[in-house]
Amino acid sequence: MPRTRALRATPLALACALTLAGPAVARAQQVASAGGAALARGRTLFDAQCARCHGIEGTGGVGPSLQRPLLGRAPNDTALATLIANGIDDRGMPGAWQLSPNEVSMLVAYVRSLGNRPPEVAPGDAARGEALFRGRGGCLACHVVRGTGGVIGPELTNVGAARGLAYLRRALRDPGAELPAGPGISYAGSEHVRYLLVRAVPMSGPPITGIRVNEDAFTIQVRDTGGAIHSLEKRRLRALEKLFHASLMPSAGPACTNTEIDDIVSYLMTLRGGA
């Protein structure tokens, strides 16, 4: 959740984090009992450290929504405190090495309080939304849902548990506005914008437009709109454009009414995988 650079999860760091998790959990229980000022401090920490990815009040954004009673990677307070301390490397979430055990305990208590809130109410008709998603919208050409669909875009099987209503609406209207982050390419703890749209122009041959799959100092791998993977040497490219805030996915705005967008959002909210 915190956005500052992570420490590498060495065995010593992990051991320290686990050692700190116990006191943090005990304090979290005390904070939850105390309520009031301690939870307010937890909210202040969350807004400063976590809200950029998880959204104000944990409604979701680049990171998943936290307004749910069960968090898949943190089934109890000990796991949540350890997760906050260590981060999640394969999701681009850095560890909160800069927070004291007491501050971690306040974050744990505040995050747990988010899960006690009433679930968001779907704004439309999920059945109509599914018909649009699978039919006229053609969304399965790029997205996998429960094992069926294309691989160009993110899998959506669990998107209803991971993302809040506001994020889903924004993603349909402006798909390039907030691309998810993944683990760093260059060093541990760095961030890597996933599904980044790129346009590569080889010295010979036609331009290639698609999603960046991987990249290092010398090469870049791109998945084109047909699903084919191209591994390109940068020294053999005439140009390489990285199109931040853009997406291969067209906006639903011109093609759908507001009601239809709400229907699709309502369907996506039902996709909760095993969560």
Short mmCIF file of C-alpha atoms in Angstrom, two decimals:
data_model
loop_
_atom_site.label_atom_id
_atom_site.label_comp_id
_atom_site.label_asym_id
_atom_site.label_seq_id
_atom_site.Cartn_x
_atom_site.Cartn_y
_atom_site.Cartn_z
CA MET A 1 0.00 0.00 0.00
CA PRO A 2 2.63 2.63 0.85
CA ARG A 3 4.18 4.20 -2.25
CA THR A 4 7.68 4.92 -1.08
CA ARG A 5 10.57 2.77 -2.30
CA ALA A 6 10.71 -0.69 -0.78
CA LEU A 7 13.60 -2.41 0.92
CA ARG A 8 14.57 -5.71 -0.60
CA ALA A 9 12.92 -8.57 1.34
CA THR A 10 16.11 -10.16 2.68
CA PRO A 11 15.80 -12.96 5.26
CA LEU A 12 16.92 -10.50 7.94
CA ALA A 13 14.34 -7.91 6.85
CA LEU A 14 11.68 -10.60 6.77
CA ALA A 15 12.64 -11.83 10.22
CA CYS A 16 12.49 -8.26 11.53
CA ALA A 17 9.10 -7.73 9.89
CA LEU A 18 7.72 -10.90 11.41
CA THR A 19 9.12 -9.91 14.78
CA LEU A 20 7.39 -6.55 14.49
CA ALA A 21 4.12 -8.04 13.26
CA GLY A 22 3.20 -9.52 16.65
CA PRO A 23 3.39 -6.26 18.61
CA ALA A 24 1.75 -4.45 15.69
CA VAL A 25 -1.22 -6.81 15.80
CA ALA A 26 -1.62 -6.42 19.55
CA ARG A 27 -1.51 -2.66 19.14
CA ALA A 28 -3.99 -2.85 16.24
CA GLN A 29 -6.46 -4.59 18.55
CA GLN A 30 -5.86 -1.88 21.16
CA VAL A 31 -6.31 0.81 18.50
CA ALA A 32 -9.56 -0.75 17.31
CA SER A 33 -10.79 -0.84 20.91
CA ALA A 34 -9.66 2.70 21.55
CA GLY A 35 -11.24 3.98 18.31
CA GLY A 36 -11.49 7.73 17.82
CA ALA A 37 -8.15 9.49 17.69
CA ALA A 38 -6.07 6.36 16.98
CA LEU A 39 -8.23 5.37 14.01
CA ALA A 40 -8.09 8.98 12.79
CA ARG A 41 -4.28 8.77 12.91
CA GLY A 42 -4.50 5.50 10.95
CA ARG A 43 -6.59 7.26 8.34
CA THR A 44 -4.06 10.10 8.10
CA LEU A 45 -1.28 7.56 7.55
CA PHE A 46 -3.37 5.73 4.96
CA ASP A 47 -4.14 8.93 3.05
CA ALA A 48 -0.45 9.87 3.00
CA GLN A 49 1.04 6.44 2.30
CA CYS A 50 -1.59 4.27 0.62
CA ALA A 51 -4.39 6.33 -0.94
CA ARG A 52 -2.47 7.17 -4.09
CA CYS A 53 -2.84 3.52 -5.17
CA HIS A 54 -5.79 2.26 -3.12
CA GLY A 55 -7.91 5.41 -3.32
CA ILE A 56 -9.27 7.67 -0.61
CA GLU A 57 -11.15 5.46 1.87
CA GLY A 58 -9.71 2.38 0.12
CA THR A 59 -12.17 2.37 -2.76
CA GLY A 60 -9.47 1.16 -5.16
CA GLY A 61 -7.44 2.69 -7.94
CA VAL A 62 -4.16 1.41 -9.31
CA GLY A 63 -4.24 -0.90 -6.27
CA PRO A 64 -7.25 -3.01 -5.30
CA SER A 65 -10.22 -1.89 -3.26
CA LEU A 66 -9.84 -2.54 0.47
CA GLN A 67 -13.52 -2.08 1.29
CA ARG A 68 -14.17 -5.79 1.72
CA PRO A 69 -14.24 -7.93 4.84
CA LEU A 70 -11.76 -10.53 3.52
CA LEU A 71 -8.42 -9.61 1.99
CA GLY A 72 -7.02 -12.56 0.03
CA ARG A 73 -3.39 -11.94 0.93
CA ALA A 74 -4.10 -10.83 4.51
CA PRO A 75 -6.66 -13.13 6.12
CA ASN A 76 -5.79 -11.93 9.64
CA ASP A 77 -4.15 -8.95 11.35
CA THR A 78 -0.75 -10.66 11.62
CA ALA A 79 -0.67 -11.29 7.86
CA LEU A 80 -1.83 -7.73 7.16
CA ALA A 81 0.87 -6.19 9.38
CA THR A 82 3.52 -8.37 7.70
CA LEU A 83 2.21 -7.47 4.24
CA ILE A 84 2.34 -3.73 5.06
CA ALA A 85 5.88 -4.10 6.37
CA ASN A 86 7.18 -6.20 3.44
CA GLY A 87 5.07 -5.04 0.50
CA ILE A 88 4.15 -7.29 -2.43
CA ASP A 89 6.96 -7.52 -4.97
CA ASP A 90 4.94 -9.08 -7.78
CA ARG A 91 2.30 -6.33 -7.54
CA GLY A 92 4.69 -3.38 -7.30
CA MET A 93 3.68 -2.58 -3.71
CA PRO A 94 6.66 -1.41 -1.64
CA GLY A 95 7.16 -2.26 2.02
CA ALA A 96 6.53 0.33 4.74
CA TRP A 97 10.00 0.24 6.23
CA GLN A 98 9.66 3.88 7.22
CA LEU A 99 6.72 3.26 9.58
CA SER A 100 7.09 2.36 13.26
CA PRO A 101 5.30 -0.73 14.66
CA ASN A 102 2.80 1.59 16.33
CA GLU A 103 2.05 3.30 13.00
CA VAL A 104 1.68 -0.08 11.29
CA SER A 105 -0.80 -1.07 14.00
CA MET A 106 -2.85 2.06 13.32
CA LEU A 107 -2.83 1.27 9.59
CA VAL A 108 -3.93 -2.31 10.26
CA ALA A 109 -6.83 -1.11 12.40
CA TYR A 110 -7.90 1.51 9.85
CA VAL A 111 -7.71 -0.92 6.89
CA ARG A 112 -9.80 -3.44 8.85
CA SER A 113 -12.37 -0.72 9.56
CA LEU A 114 -12.73 -0.20 5.78
CA GLY A 115 -13.88 -3.79 5.44
CA ASN A 116 -16.77 -3.19 7.82
CA ARG A 117 -18.38 -0.62 5.55
CA PRO A 118 -21.48 -1.52 3.53
CA PRO A 119 -20.60 -2.77 0.02
CA GLU A 120 -21.05 -0.36 -2.87
CA VAL A 121 -24.42 -0.58 -4.58
CA ALA A 122 -24.34 -1.58 -8.25
CA PRO A 123 -25.58 1.36 -10.34
CA GLY A 124 -27.21 -0.67 -13.15
CA ASP A 125 -28.43 -4.06 -14.34
CA ALA A 126 -25.69 -6.72 -14.20
CA ALA A 127 -27.49 -9.12 -16.57
CA ARG A 128 -27.78 -6.45 -19.26
CA GLY A 129 -24.15 -5.52 -18.61
CA GLU A 130 -22.98 -9.09 -19.12
CA ALA A 131 -24.87 -9.27 -22.41
CA LEU A 132 -23.16 -6.07 -23.56
CA PHE A 133 -19.77 -7.28 -22.32
CA ARG A 134 -20.00 -10.60 -24.14
CA GLY A 135 -21.93 -9.34 -27.17
CA ARG A 136 -21.79 -5.90 -28.72
CA GLY A 137 -18.88 -4.77 -26.58
CA GLY A 138 -16.65 -7.62 -27.73
CA CYS A 139 -14.71 -7.40 -24.45
CA LEU A 140 -13.73 -11.08 -24.41
CA ALA A 141 -11.57 -10.48 -27.47
CA CYS A 142 -9.00 -8.93 -25.11
CA HIS A 143 -9.99 -9.91 -21.54
CA VAL A 144 -10.18 -13.32 -19.85
CA VAL A 145 -13.13 -14.06 -17.56
CA ARG A 146 -13.11 -17.45 -15.82
CA GLY A 147 -10.76 -19.02 -18.34
CA THR A 148 -12.37 -17.65 -21.52
CA GLY A 149 -11.19 -14.73 -23.62
CA GLY A 150 -8.14 -13.00 -25.06
CA VAL A 151 -4.85 -12.10 -23.43
CA ILE A 152 -4.15 -8.57 -24.65
CA GLY A 153 -5.83 -6.88 -21.67
CA PRO A 154 -5.91 -7.70 -17.94
CA GLU A 155 -7.79 -10.77 -16.70
CA LEU A 156 -11.09 -9.66 -15.14
CA THR A 157 -12.18 -12.80 -13.26
CA ASN A 158 -11.61 -11.07 -9.90
CA VAL A 159 -11.99 -7.44 -10.92
CA GLY A 160 -15.16 -6.88 -8.86
CA ALA A 161 -13.30 -7.74 -5.66
CA ALA A 162 -10.17 -5.84 -6.61
CA ARG A 163 -11.62 -2.57 -7.94
CA GLY A 164 -14.25 -0.16 -6.73
CA LEU A 165 -17.16 1.37 -8.63
CA ALA A 166 -15.40 4.69 -9.36
CA TYR A 167 -12.33 2.95 -10.80
CA LEU A 168 -14.43 0.68 -13.03
CA ARG A 169 -16.41 3.61 -14.39
CA ARG A 170 -13.22 5.56 -15.07
CA ALA A 171 -11.57 2.55 -16.72
CA LEU A 172 -14.48 2.20 -19.16
CA ARG A 173 -14.62 5.89 -20.03
CA ASP A 174 -10.86 6.60 -20.07
CA PRO A 175 -8.95 3.26 -20.18
CA GLY A 176 -5.51 4.86 -20.32
CA ALA A 177 -6.01 7.15 -17.32
CA GLU A 178 -4.76 4.70 -14.69
CA LEU A 179 -2.78 1.73 -15.88
CA PRO A 180 -1.97 -0.84 -13.17
CA ALA A 181 1.56 -1.06 -11.77
CA GLY A 182 3.64 -4.21 -11.59
CA PRO A 183 7.06 -5.16 -10.25
CA GLY A 184 10.04 -3.13 -11.33
CA ILE A 185 12.15 -3.97 -14.36
CA SER A 186 15.44 -2.40 -13.37
CA TYR A 187 15.71 -2.99 -9.63
CA ALA A 188 13.77 -4.52 -6.75
CA GLY A 189 11.08 -2.21 -5.43
CA SER A 190 10.81 -0.09 -8.57
CA GLU A 191 7.54 0.12 -10.45
CA HIS A 192 6.62 -0.99 -13.91
CA VAL A 193 3.53 0.34 -15.67
CA ARG A 194 1.72 -2.70 -16.98
CA TYR A 195 -0.19 -2.75 -20.27
CA LEU A 196 1.74 0.30 -21.43
CA LEU A 197 0.96 1.11 -25.08
CA VAL A 198 4.11 1.46 -27.22
CA ARG A 199 4.87 2.14 -30.89
CA ALA A 200 8.14 0.73 -32.21
CA VAL A 201 9.49 1.68 -35.63
CA PRO A 202 12.13 -0.81 -36.88
CA MET A 203 14.94 0.26 -39.21
CA SER A 204 13.25 -1.95 -41.76
CA GLY A 205 9.67 -3.15 -41.77
CA PRO A 206 6.40 -1.60 -40.67
CA PRO A 207 5.79 0.04 -37.27
CA ILE A 208 4.59 -2.25 -34.46
CA THR A 209 1.97 -0.98 -32.03
CA GLY A 210 1.03 -2.99 -28.97
CA ILE A 211 1.39 -3.58 -25.25
CA ARG A 212 4.81 -3.70 -23.60
CA VAL A 213 5.29 -7.18 -22.13
CA ASN A 214 8.84 -6.70 -20.87
CA GLU A 215 11.82 -4.42 -21.34
CA ASP A 216 15.49 -4.10 -20.40
CA ALA A 217 18.26 -1.73 -21.42
CA PHE A 218 18.78 -3.42 -24.78
CA THR A 219 15.50 -5.04 -25.83
CA ILE A 220 11.74 -4.63 -25.56
CA GLN A 221 9.01 -7.25 -26.03
CA VAL A 222 5.69 -6.08 -27.47
CA ARG A 223 2.39 -7.94 -27.86
CA ASP A 224 0.57 -6.55 -30.92
CA THR A 225 -3.18 -6.24 -31.41
CA GLY A 226 -3.29 -9.73 -32.94
CA GLY A 227 -1.66 -11.26 -29.87
CA ALA A 228 1.73 -11.92 -31.52
CA ILE A 229 4.87 -11.24 -29.44
CA HIS A 230 7.72 -9.22 -31.00
CA SER A 231 11.16 -9.16 -29.33
CA LEU A 232 12.99 -6.10 -30.61
CA GLU A 233 16.57 -4.89 -30.21
CA LYS A 234 16.47 -1.19 -29.37
CA ARG A 235 19.57 -0.45 -31.47
CA ARG A 236 17.67 -1.67 -34.52
CA LEU A 237 14.73 0.68 -33.95
CA ARG A 238 14.33 4.01 -35.68
CA ALA A 239 11.93 5.18 -32.98
CA LEU A 240 10.32 3.88 -29.78
CA GLU A 241 7.34 5.78 -28.38
CA LYS A 242 5.86 5.00 -24.95
CA LEU A 243 2.30 6.24 -24.95
CA PHE A 244 1.53 6.91 -21.29
CA HIS A 245 -2.13 7.66 -20.51
CA ALA A 246 -3.21 5.82 -23.66
CA SER A 247 -4.66 2.35 -24.19
CA LEU A 248 -5.46 -0.09 -26.97
CA MET A 249 -8.90 -0.34 -25.41
CA PRO A 250 -11.32 2.21 -26.88
CA SER A 251 -13.40 4.34 -24.54
CA ALA A 252 -16.92 3.03 -23.98
CA GLY A 253 -18.16 6.61 -23.92
CA PRO A 254 -18.89 7.12 -27.63
CA ALA A 255 -20.41 3.66 -28.13
CA CYS A 256 -22.52 3.28 -24.97
CA THR A 257 -25.08 5.36 -23.13
CA ASN A 258 -24.55 6.25 -19.48
CA THR A 259 -27.07 3.57 -18.55
CA GLU A 260 -25.21 0.94 -20.57
CA ILE A 261 -21.91 1.87 -18.94
CA ASP A 262 -23.54 1.51 -15.53
CA ASP A 263 -24.85 -1.90 -16.60
CA ILE A 264 -21.36 -3.07 -17.60
CA VAL A 265 -19.91 -1.70 -14.35
CA SER A 266 -22.58 -3.64 -12.44
CA TYR A 267 -21.61 -6.84 -14.24
CA LEU A 268 -17.92 -6.28 -13.52
CA MET A 269 -18.76 -5.79 -9.84
CA THR A 270 -20.14 -9.35 -9.78
CA LEU A 271 -16.77 -10.79 -10.94
CA ARG A 272 -15.20 -11.66 -7.63
CA GLY A 273 -13.28 -14.83 -8.44
CA GLY A 274 -12.67 -16.83 -5.32
CA ALA A 275 -12.62 -13.77 -3.04
#
